[in-house]
Coordinates of C-alpha atoms in Angstrom, one line a residue:
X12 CA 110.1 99.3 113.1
X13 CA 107.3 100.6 111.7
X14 CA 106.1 104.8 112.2
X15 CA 102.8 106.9 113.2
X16 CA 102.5 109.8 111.1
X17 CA 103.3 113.8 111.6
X18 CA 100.2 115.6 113.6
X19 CA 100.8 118.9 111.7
X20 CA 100.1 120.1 108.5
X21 CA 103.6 121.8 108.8
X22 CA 105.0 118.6 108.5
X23 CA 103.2 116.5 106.5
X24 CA 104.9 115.2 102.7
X25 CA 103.3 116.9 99.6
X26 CA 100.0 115.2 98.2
X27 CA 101.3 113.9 94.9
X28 CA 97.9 113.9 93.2
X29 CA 97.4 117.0 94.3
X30 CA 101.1 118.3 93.6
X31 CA 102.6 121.9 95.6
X32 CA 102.9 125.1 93.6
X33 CA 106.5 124.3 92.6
X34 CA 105.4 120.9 91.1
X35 CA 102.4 122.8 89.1
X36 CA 101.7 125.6 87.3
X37 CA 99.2 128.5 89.1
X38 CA 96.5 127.5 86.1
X39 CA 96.9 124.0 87.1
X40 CA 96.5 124.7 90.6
X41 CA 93.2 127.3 90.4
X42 CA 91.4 124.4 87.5
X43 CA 92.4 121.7 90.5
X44 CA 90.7 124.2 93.1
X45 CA 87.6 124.7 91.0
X46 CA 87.0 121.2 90.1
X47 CA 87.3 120.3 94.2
X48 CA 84.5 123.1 94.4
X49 CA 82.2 121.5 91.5
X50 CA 82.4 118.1 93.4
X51 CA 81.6 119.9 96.5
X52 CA 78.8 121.7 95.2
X53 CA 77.6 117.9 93.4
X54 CA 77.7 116.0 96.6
X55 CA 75.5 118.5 98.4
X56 CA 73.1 118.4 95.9
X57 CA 73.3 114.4 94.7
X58 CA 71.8 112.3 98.1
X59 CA 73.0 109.3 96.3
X60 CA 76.4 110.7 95.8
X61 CA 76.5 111.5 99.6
X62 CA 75.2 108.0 100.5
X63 CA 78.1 106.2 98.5
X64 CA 80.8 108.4 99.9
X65 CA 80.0 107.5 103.7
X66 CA 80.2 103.9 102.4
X67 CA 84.0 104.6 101.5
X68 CA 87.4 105.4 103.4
X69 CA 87.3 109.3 102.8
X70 CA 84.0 109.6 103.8
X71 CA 83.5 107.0 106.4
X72 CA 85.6 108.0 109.7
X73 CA 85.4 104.9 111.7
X74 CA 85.7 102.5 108.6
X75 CA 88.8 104.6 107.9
X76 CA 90.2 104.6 111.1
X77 CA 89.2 100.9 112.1
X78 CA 91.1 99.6 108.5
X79 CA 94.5 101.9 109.5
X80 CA 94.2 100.5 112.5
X81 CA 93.9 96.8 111.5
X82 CA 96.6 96.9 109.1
X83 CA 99.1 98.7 111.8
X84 CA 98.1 95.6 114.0
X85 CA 99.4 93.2 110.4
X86 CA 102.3 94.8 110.4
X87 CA 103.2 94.8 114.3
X88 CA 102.2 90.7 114.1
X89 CA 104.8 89.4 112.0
X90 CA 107.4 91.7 114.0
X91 CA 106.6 89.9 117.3
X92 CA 106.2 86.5 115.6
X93 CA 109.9 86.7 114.1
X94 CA 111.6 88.8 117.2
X95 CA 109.7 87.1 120.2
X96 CA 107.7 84.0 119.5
X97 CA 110.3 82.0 116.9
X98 CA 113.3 83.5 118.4
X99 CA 111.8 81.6 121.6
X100 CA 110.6 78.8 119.8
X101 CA 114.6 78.4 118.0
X102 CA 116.6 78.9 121.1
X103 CA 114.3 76.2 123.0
X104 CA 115.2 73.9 120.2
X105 CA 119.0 74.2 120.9
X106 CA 120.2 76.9 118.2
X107 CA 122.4 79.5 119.7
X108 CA 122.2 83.4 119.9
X109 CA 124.5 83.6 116.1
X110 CA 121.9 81.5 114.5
X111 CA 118.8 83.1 116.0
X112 CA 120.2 86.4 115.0
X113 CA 120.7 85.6 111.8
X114 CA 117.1 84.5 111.2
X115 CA 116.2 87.8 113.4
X116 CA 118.1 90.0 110.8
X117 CA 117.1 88.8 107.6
X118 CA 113.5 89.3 109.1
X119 CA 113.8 92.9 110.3
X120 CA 116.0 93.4 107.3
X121 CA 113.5 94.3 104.4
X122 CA 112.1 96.9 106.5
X123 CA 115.0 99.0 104.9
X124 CA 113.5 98.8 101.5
X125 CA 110.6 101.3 102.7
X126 CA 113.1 103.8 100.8
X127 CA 112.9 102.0 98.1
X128 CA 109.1 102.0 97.9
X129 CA 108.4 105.2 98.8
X130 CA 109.3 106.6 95.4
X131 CA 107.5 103.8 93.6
X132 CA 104.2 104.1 95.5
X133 CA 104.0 107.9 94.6
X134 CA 105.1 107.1 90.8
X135 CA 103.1 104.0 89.8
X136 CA 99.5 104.3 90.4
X137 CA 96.2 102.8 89.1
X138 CA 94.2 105.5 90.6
X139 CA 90.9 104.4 89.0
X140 CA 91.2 101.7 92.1
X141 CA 92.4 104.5 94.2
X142 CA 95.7 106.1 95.3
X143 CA 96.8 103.9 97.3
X144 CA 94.2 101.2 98.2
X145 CA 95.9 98.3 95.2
X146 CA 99.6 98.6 96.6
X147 CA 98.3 97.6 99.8
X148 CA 96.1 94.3 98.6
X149 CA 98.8 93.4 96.2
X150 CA 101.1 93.7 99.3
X151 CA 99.0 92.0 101.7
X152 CA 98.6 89.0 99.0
X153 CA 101.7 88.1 99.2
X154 CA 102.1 88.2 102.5
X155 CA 99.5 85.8 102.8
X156 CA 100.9 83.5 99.9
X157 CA 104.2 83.4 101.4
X158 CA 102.4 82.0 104.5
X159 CA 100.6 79.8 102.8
X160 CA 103.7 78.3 100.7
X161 CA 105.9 77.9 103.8
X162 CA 103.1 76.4 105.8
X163 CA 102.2 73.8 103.1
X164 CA 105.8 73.3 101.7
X165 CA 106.3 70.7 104.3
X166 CA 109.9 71.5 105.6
X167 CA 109.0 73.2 108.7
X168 CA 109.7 70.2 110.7
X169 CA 112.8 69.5 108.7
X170 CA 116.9 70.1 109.6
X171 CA 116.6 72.9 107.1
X172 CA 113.7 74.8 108.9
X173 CA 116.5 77.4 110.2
X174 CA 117.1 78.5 106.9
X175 CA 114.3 78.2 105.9
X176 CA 112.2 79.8 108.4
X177 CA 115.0 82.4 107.8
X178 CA 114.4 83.3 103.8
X179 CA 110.5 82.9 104.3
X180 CA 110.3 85.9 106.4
X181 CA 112.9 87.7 104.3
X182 CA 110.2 87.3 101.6
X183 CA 107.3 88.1 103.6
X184 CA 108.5 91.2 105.4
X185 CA 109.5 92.9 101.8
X186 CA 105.9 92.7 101.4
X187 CA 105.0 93.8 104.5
X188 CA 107.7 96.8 104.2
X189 CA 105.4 98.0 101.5
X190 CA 102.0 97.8 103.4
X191 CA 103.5 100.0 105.6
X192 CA 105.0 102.6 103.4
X193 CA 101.3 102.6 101.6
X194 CA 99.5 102.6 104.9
X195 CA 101.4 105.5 106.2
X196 CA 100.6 107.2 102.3
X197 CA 96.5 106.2 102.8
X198 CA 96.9 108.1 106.0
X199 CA 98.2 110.5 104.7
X200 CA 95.7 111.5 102.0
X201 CA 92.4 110.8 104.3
X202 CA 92.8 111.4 107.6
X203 CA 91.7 115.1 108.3
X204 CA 94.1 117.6 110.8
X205 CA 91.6 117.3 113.3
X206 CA 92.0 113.5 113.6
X207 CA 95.4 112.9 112.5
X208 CA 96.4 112.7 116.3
X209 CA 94.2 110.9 117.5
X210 CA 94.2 108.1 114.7
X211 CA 97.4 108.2 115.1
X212 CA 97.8 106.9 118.5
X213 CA 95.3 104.3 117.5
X214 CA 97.2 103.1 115.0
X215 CA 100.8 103.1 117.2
X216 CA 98.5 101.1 120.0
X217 CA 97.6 98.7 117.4
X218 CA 100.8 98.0 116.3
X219 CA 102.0 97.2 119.7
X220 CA 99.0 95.0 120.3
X221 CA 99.9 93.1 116.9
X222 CA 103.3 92.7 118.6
X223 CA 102.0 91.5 121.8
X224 CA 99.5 89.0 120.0
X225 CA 102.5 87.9 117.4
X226 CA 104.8 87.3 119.9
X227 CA 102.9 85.5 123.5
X228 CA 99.6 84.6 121.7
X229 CA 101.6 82.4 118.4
X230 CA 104.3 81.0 121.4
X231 CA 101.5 79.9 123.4
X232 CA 99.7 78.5 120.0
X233 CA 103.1 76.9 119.1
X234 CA 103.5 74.8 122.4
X235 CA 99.9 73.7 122.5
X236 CA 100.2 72.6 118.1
X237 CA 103.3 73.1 116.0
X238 CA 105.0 76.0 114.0
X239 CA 102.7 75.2 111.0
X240 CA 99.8 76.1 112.5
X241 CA 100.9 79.3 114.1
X242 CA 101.7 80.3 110.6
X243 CA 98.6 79.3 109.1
X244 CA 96.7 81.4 111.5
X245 CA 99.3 84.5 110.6
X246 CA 98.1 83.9 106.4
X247 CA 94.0 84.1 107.7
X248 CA 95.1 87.2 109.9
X249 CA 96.2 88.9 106.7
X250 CA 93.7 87.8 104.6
X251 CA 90.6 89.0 106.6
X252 CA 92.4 92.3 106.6
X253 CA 93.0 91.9 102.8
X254 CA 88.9 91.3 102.6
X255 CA 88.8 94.5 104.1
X256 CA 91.0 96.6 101.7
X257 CA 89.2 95.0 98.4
X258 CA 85.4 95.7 100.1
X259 CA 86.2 99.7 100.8
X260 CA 87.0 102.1 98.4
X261 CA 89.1 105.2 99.2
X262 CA 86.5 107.5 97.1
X263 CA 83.1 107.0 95.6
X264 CA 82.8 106.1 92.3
X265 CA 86.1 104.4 91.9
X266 CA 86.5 100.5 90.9
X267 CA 86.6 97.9 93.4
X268 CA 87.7 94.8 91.0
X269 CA 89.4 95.9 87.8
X270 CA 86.8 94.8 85.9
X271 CA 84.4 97.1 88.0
X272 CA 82.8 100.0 86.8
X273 CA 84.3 103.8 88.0
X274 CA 86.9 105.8 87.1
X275 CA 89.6 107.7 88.8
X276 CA 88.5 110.1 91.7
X277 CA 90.8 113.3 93.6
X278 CA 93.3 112.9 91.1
X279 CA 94.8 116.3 89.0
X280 CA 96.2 114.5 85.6
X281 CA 99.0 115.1 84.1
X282 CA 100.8 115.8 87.4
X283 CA 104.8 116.4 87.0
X284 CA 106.0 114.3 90.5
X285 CA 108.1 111.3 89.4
X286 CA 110.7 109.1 90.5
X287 CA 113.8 111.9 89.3
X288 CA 112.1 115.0 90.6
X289 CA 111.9 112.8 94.4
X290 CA 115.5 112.1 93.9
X291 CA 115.9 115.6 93.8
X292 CA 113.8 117.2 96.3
X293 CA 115.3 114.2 98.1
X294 CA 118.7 115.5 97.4
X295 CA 117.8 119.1 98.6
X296 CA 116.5 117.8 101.3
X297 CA 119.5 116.4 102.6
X298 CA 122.1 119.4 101.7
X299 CA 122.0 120.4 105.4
X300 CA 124.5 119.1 108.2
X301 CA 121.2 117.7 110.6
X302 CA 119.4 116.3 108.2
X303 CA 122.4 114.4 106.8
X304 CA 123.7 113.5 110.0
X305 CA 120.1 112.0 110.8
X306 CA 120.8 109.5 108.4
X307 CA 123.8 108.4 110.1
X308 CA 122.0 108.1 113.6
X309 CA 119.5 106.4 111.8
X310 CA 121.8 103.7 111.7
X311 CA 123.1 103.8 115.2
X312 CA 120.7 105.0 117.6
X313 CA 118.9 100.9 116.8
X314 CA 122.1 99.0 116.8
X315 CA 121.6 98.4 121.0
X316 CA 118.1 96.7 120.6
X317 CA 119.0 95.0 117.9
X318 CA 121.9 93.1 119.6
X319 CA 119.5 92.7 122.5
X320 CA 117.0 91.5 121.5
X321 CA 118.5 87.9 120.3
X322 CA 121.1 87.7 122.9
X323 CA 118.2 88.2 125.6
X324 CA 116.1 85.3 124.2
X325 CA 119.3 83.0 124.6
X326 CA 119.6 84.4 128.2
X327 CA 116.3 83.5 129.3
X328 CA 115.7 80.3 127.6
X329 CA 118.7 78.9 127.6
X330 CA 121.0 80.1 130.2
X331 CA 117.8 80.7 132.6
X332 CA 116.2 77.9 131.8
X333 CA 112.7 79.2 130.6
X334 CA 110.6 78.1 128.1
X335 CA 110.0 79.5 125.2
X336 CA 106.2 80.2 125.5
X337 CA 107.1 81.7 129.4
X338 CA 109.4 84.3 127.7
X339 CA 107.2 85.0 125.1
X340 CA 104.4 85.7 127.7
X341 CA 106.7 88.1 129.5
X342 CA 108.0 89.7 126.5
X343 CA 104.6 90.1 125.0
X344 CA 103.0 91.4 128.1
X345 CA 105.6 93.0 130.6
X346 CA 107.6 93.6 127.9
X347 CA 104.9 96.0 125.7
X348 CA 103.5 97.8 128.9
X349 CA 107.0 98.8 129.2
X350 CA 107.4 99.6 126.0
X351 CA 103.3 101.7 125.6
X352 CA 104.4 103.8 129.1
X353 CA 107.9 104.9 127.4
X354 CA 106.2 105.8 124.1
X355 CA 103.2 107.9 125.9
X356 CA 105.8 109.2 128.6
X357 CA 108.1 110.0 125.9
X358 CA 106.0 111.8 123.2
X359 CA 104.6 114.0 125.9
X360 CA 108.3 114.9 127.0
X361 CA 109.4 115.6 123.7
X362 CA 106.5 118.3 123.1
X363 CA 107.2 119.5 126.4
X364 CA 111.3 119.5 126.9
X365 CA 112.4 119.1 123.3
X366 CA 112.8 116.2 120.9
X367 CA 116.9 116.0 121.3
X368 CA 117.0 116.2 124.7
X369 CA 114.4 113.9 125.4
X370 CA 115.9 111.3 122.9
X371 CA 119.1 111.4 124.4
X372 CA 117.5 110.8 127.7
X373 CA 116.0 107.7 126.3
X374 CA 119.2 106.2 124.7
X375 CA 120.6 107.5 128.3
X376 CA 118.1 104.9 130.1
X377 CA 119.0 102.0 127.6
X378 CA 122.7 102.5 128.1
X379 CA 122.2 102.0 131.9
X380 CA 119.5 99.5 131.8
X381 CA 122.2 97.4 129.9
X382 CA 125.1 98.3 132.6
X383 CA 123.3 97.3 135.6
X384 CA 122.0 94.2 133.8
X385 CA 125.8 93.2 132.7
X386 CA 127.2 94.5 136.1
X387 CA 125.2 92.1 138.1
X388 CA 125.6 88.8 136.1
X389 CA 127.2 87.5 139.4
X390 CA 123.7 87.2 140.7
X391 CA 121.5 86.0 137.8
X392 CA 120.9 82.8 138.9
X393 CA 119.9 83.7 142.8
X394 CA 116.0 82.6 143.2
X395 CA 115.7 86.3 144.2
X396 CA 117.1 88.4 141.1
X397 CA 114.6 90.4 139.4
X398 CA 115.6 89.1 135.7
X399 CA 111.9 90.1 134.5
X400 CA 112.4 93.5 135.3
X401 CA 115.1 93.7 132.0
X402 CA 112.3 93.1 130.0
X403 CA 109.9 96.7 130.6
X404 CA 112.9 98.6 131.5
X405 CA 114.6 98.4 128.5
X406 CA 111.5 98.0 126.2
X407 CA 110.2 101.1 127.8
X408 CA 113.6 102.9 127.7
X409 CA 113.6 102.0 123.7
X410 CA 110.2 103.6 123.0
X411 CA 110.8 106.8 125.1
X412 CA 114.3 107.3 122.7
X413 CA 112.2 106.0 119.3
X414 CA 109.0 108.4 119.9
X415 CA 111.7 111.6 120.6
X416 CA 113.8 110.4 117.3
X417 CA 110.6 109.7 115.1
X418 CA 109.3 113.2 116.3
X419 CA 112.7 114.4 115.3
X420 CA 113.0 113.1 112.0
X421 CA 109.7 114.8 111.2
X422 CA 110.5 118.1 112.2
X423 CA 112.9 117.4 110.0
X424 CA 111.6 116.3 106.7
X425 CA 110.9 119.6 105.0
X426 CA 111.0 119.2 101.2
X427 CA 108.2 117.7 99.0
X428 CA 109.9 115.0 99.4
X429 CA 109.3 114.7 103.0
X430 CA 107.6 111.2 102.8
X431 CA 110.7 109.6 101.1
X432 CA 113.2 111.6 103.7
X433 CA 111.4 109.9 106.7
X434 CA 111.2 106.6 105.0
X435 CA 115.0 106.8 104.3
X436 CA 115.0 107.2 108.4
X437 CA 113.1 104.7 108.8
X438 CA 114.9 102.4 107.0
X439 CA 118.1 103.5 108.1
X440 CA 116.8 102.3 111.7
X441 CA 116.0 98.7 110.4
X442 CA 119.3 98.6 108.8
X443 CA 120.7 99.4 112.2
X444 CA 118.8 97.0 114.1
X445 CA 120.2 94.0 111.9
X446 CA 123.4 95.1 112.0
X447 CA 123.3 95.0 115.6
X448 CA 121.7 91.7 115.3
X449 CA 124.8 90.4 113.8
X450 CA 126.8 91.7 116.6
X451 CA 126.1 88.8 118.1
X452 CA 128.0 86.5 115.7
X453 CA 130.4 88.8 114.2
X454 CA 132.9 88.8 117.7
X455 CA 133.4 84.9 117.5
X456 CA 133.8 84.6 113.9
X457 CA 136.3 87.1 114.6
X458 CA 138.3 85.3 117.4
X459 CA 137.1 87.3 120.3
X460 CA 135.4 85.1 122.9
X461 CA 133.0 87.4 124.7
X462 CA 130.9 85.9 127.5
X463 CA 126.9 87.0 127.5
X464 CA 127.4 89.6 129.7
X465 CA 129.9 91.6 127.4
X466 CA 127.5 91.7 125.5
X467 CA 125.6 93.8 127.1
X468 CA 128.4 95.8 128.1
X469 CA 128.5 96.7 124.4
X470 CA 125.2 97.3 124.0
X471 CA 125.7 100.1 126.3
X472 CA 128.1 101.0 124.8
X473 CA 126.3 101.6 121.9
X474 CA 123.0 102.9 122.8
X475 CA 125.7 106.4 123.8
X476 CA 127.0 106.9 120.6
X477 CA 124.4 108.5 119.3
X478 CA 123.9 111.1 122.2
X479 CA 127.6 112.2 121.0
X480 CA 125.9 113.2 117.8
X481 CA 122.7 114.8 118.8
X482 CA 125.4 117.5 120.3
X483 CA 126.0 118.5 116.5
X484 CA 122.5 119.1 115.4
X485 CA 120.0 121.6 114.4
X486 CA 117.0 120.9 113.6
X487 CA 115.5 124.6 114.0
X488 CA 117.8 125.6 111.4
X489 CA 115.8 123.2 109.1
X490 CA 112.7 124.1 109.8
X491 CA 113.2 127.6 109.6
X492 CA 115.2 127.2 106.3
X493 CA 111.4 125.0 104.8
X494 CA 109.6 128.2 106.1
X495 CA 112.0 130.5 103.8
X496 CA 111.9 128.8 100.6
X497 CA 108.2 128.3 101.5
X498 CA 107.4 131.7 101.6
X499 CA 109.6 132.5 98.4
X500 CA 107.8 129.2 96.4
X501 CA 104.1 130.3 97.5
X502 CA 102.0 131.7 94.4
X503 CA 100.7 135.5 94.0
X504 CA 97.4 136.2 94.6
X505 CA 95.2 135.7 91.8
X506 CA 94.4 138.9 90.2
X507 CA 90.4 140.3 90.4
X508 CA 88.4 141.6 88.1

């Protein structure tokens, strides 16, 4: 799933267009520092210049915070649509949990190329439309076309809409996947220190509340019309954030069109970050035991939710009889307040009791929110059993072990290539929630013949492996490794005369 950005300067990823000393030469670095200072000293005296900054991203705080925000909320809507609302909508319709996962995993599957376009955001820029501002519309286009295509091909209604349904959203999310990876860069480079918490609680808020409107508000859209329509409305979603991105610039006096007049703004040329020297810092970055583990738990500590969630959506729709807009309701509403109180309860805890202890008291809760679940099949169908209650519990449980793990992973990320590090976390995570996806298919097509509350039982399973690892980890020898080659990379002082 997507991930708010580090708080601290400490450990935020080096500003490619305005490289580190390592990356740059000292001479680079003091002509960048004067040239900031003649802009400065410009603006104070230009009124016009001042006017057209607070018309852009960098210089406009709400218009900046208001577009991070909307386009967290585009990226948390096509999550709940694919995990909540057609999962729902798929099971009513009589496929099973093997062929609901499938269409779950090749969703949530592309969200492991953010490694992938990490390095190429930070590589391949047209920076006289801004840093970062065209890999977002281009992304964001096609989104919407891919909406647009599947919605007007006519075979939503067809016997191949499984399939379908399935590759569309494979498409769909790749794009997506790179909104998010630029989003989080556009943060990046404009929010200020002061802010940077703040916004980015905002922006985590939004995302849920994209999930939330994905997942009950297009299930109750889909009983009342047809799955068409409900992705129709998902292509206008993204295109009036899309209207958005073109209408603000990141800086004054950059283009808005290509055939706009500007230039390039903020940008030191001739800057030496590239694809190979990522790789490397990447490389560095994960010589250590922790930080090379990390990648491994990336893989693991996801595995649980992503067997639960399509197994769950076969429980309650087709073994509890609900329909598919009542679970999406729950899921969306119960479901997300569960999941907002575990990730406020447990990024408090984490600053507070420390990031691995706190995660492995998250993936604790999930393990024995699954248990109880599975131990008590016996009484699923008594008018009295709670079933609902599964739904926050776990959700919650999930969040309060993702915040402590996402807080971890940036402590973490030390190199100047800290953006790609905790993308390849990130994706790692999506690769482990499809694989556990799968999990839910792979036991039959093996032989095995597990009932639906195994299945659970090995989702609890799961969610304690990674505690087993957390044991081996440490992450203060990380951070105080950055601070030493920190300290041996900074620059002299410049000489006086």
């Amino acid at each position: 799933m997507p991930a708010a950005l580090p708080a601290t300067e400490k450990s935020r990823p080096a500003r490619f267009d305005r490289p580190a000393a390592p990356l740059q030469s000292r001479e680079q670095t003091s002509t960048a520092v004067a040239a900031h200072h003649r802009g400065q000293n410009q603006e104070i005296g230009d009124p016009d210049l001042t006017q057209r900054k607070s018309e852009t991203l960098s210089g406009n705080r709400g218009r900046r915070t208001l577009l991070l925000c909307l386009l967290y909320f585009s990226q948390g809507f096509p999550w709940g649509f694919a995990t909540i609302a057609l999962l729902a909508t798929l099971s009513e319709a009589g496929h099973g949990k093997g062929e609901t996962a499938t269409v779950a995993a090749l969703a949530i599957l592309p969200w492991t190329f953010k490694f992938i376009w990490g390095p190429v955001i930070d590589s391949f820029r047209i920076p006289s439309l801004g840093i970062r501002r065209p890999w977002i519309a281009i992304a964001q286009f096609f989104m919407a076309l891919t909406l647009l295509f599947a919605a007007g091909s006519g075979a939503m209604s067809s016997a191949a809409t499984l399939t379908f349904l399935a590759w569309v959203f494979f498409v769909h999310n790749c794009f997506a996947s790179l909104q998010d990876v630029a989003t989080d860069a556009l943060a990046v480079d404009l929010l200020a220190d002061s802010e940077r918490g703040r916004v980015n609680g905002m922006m985590w808020g939004s995302k849920l509340l994209g999930i939330a409107v994905g997942g009950a508000g297009m299930a109750t859209l889909i009983a009342h019309t047809d799955l068409a329509t409900a992705v129709v409305v998902q292509a206008l979603m993204v295109m009036a954030v899309l209207g958005l991105v073109i209408a603000w610039q990141e800086r004054p006096g950059e283009k808005r069109f290509p055939w706009s007049t500007g230039a390039a703004q903020g940008v030191v040329p001739h800057h030496t970050f590239g694809v190979w020297l990522t790789l490397s810092e990447l490389k560095r970055a994960l010589s250590t035991r922790t930080t090379f583990m990390l990648v491994l738990m990336g893989a693991i500590y996801t595995m649980a939710e992503g067997l639960y969630d399509p197994l769950t959506v076969e429980v309650f729709v087709q073994e509890f009889g609900w329909s598919a807009e009542r679970f999406a309701r729950a899921q969306g509403t119960w479901g997300i307040v569960g999941e907002l109180v575990g990730a406020l309860g447990g990024g408090y805890l984490c600053d507070k009791l420390g990031r691995r202890r706190m995660a492995a008291c998250g993936l604790l809760l999930m393990s024995i929110v699954l248990f109880v679940f599975a131990s008590t099949s016996a009484g699923w169908h008594n008018p009295g059993y709670p079933a609902v209650l599964l739904l926050p519990a776990f959700k919650g449980a999930v969040a309060f072990a993702t915040v402590s793990m996402f807080s971890l992973f940036m402590k973490v990320s030390w190199t100047q290539a800290a953006a790609t590090q905790f993308t390849l976390y990130m994706a790692m995570g999506n690769l482990g929630y499809a694989t556990g996806a799968k999990l839910n298919s792979w036991p039959e097509a093996a032989g095995f013949v597990l009932q639906l509350p195994d299945y659970y039982f090995l989702g609890a399973v799961l969610a304690l492996i990674p505690i087993v690892l957390l044991l081996g980890l440490s992450p203060d020898e990380v951070e105080a490794r950055r601070h030493r080659e920190t300290a041996d990379a900074a620059p002299a002082p410049a000489a006086t005369s």
